[in-house]
């Protein structure tokens, strides 16, 4: 697994700063492990609680976008 840091990703769900680990092997589907996720608010970056159900669901929705972003950046 490789470390990753996305300093800013714009999505239809908001603007996020994300860090964690990811594995993209040709023989297996991409896997990510989010260690930190922040959302851009009116007062700057706000750290989100990874154990909150709403944030877990948000990460599930964002995962395909995050993987696509990481794959493009790694090429």
Tab-separated table of C-alpha atoms in Angstrom:
chain	number	residue	atom	x	y	z
A	1	UNK	CA	0.000	0.000	0.000
A	2	UNK	CA	1.187	3.489	-0.850
A	3	UNK	CA	0.638	6.721	1.057
A	4	UNK	CA	-1.431	9.358	-0.680
A	5	UNK	CA	-2.338	12.979	-0.027
A	6	UNK	CA	-4.944	14.796	-2.060
A	7	UNK	CA	-4.609	18.465	-1.214
A	8	UNK	CA	-7.906	19.367	-2.874
A	9	UNK	CA	-10.528	17.356	-4.738
A	10	UNK	CA	-13.687	19.026	-5.994
A	11	UNK	CA	-16.743	16.771	-6.098
A	12	UNK	CA	-20.489	17.202	-6.292
A	13	UNK	CA	-20.506	16.408	-2.547
A	14	UNK	CA	-18.063	19.179	-1.640
A	15	UNK	CA	-14.389	20.081	-1.671
A	16	UNK	CA	-12.171	17.693	0.300
A	17	UNK	CA	-8.595	17.226	1.491
A	18	UNK	CA	-7.864	13.527	1.983
A	19	UNK	CA	-4.923	11.380	3.059
A	20	UNK	CA	-4.475	7.659	3.554
A	21	UNK	CA	-3.203	4.502	1.928
A	22	UNK	CA	-4.084	2.960	-1.416
A	23	UNK	CA	-3.230	-0.125	-3.416
A	24	UNK	CA	-3.774	-0.310	-7.159
A	25	UNK	CA	-2.601	-3.633	-8.512
A	26	UNK	CA	-3.575	-4.815	-11.960
A	27	UNK	CA	-4.691	-8.212	-10.661
A	28	UNK	CA	-6.841	-6.877	-7.830
A	29	UNK	CA	-9.343	-4.051	-7.555
A	30	UNK	CA	-8.106	-0.765	-6.094
A	31	UNK	CA	-8.345	-0.470	-2.338
A	32	UNK	CA	-8.089	2.660	-0.227
A	33	UNK	CA	-7.854	3.299	3.494
A	34	UNK	CA	-8.735	6.866	4.477
A	35	UNK	CA	-6.720	8.137	7.443
A	36	UNK	CA	-7.913	11.759	7.365
A	37	UNK	CA	-10.651	13.628	5.527
A	38	UNK	CA	-11.412	17.325	5.739
A	39	UNK	CA	-14.137	19.349	4.051
A	40	UNK	CA	-13.819	22.950	2.926
A	41	UNK	CA	-16.227	25.062	4.914
A	42	UNK	CA	-16.865	28.778	5.094
A	43	UNK	CA	-14.123	29.132	7.742
A	44	UNK	CA	-11.570	26.841	6.057
A	45	UNK	CA	-10.867	23.133	6.393
A	46	UNK	CA	-12.955	21.147	8.906
A	47	UNK	CA	-11.744	17.703	10.010
A	48	UNK	CA	-14.423	15.015	9.730
A	49	UNK	CA	-14.906	12.188	12.242
A	50	UNK	CA	-14.074	8.916	10.447
A	51	UNK	CA	-16.148	6.858	12.882
A	52	UNK	CA	-19.424	8.769	12.347
A	53	UNK	CA	-22.001	6.864	10.254
A	54	UNK	CA	-22.656	9.828	7.956
A	55	UNK	CA	-18.931	10.205	7.227
A	56	UNK	CA	-18.558	6.457	6.604
A	57	UNK	CA	-21.359	6.713	4.036
A	58	UNK	CA	-19.782	9.844	2.537
A	59	UNK	CA	-16.469	8.026	2.102
A	60	UNK	CA	-18.272	5.134	0.396
A	61	UNK	CA	-19.795	7.620	-2.062
A	62	UNK	CA	-16.462	9.371	-2.621
A	63	UNK	CA	-14.349	6.209	-3.013
A	64	UNK	CA	-14.816	5.796	-6.803
A	65	UNK	CA	-13.919	9.468	-7.340
A	66	UNK	CA	-10.871	9.183	-5.075
A	67	UNK	CA	-9.632	6.036	-6.833
A	68	UNK	CA	-10.116	7.633	-10.270
A	69	UNK	CA	-8.201	10.716	-9.105
A	70	UNK	CA	-5.324	8.610	-7.746
A	71	UNK	CA	-5.143	6.475	-10.881
A	72	UNK	CA	-4.905	9.541	-13.122
A	73	UNK	CA	-2.199	11.082	-10.909
A	74	UNK	CA	-0.154	7.854	-10.877
A	75	UNK	CA	0.038	7.565	-14.676
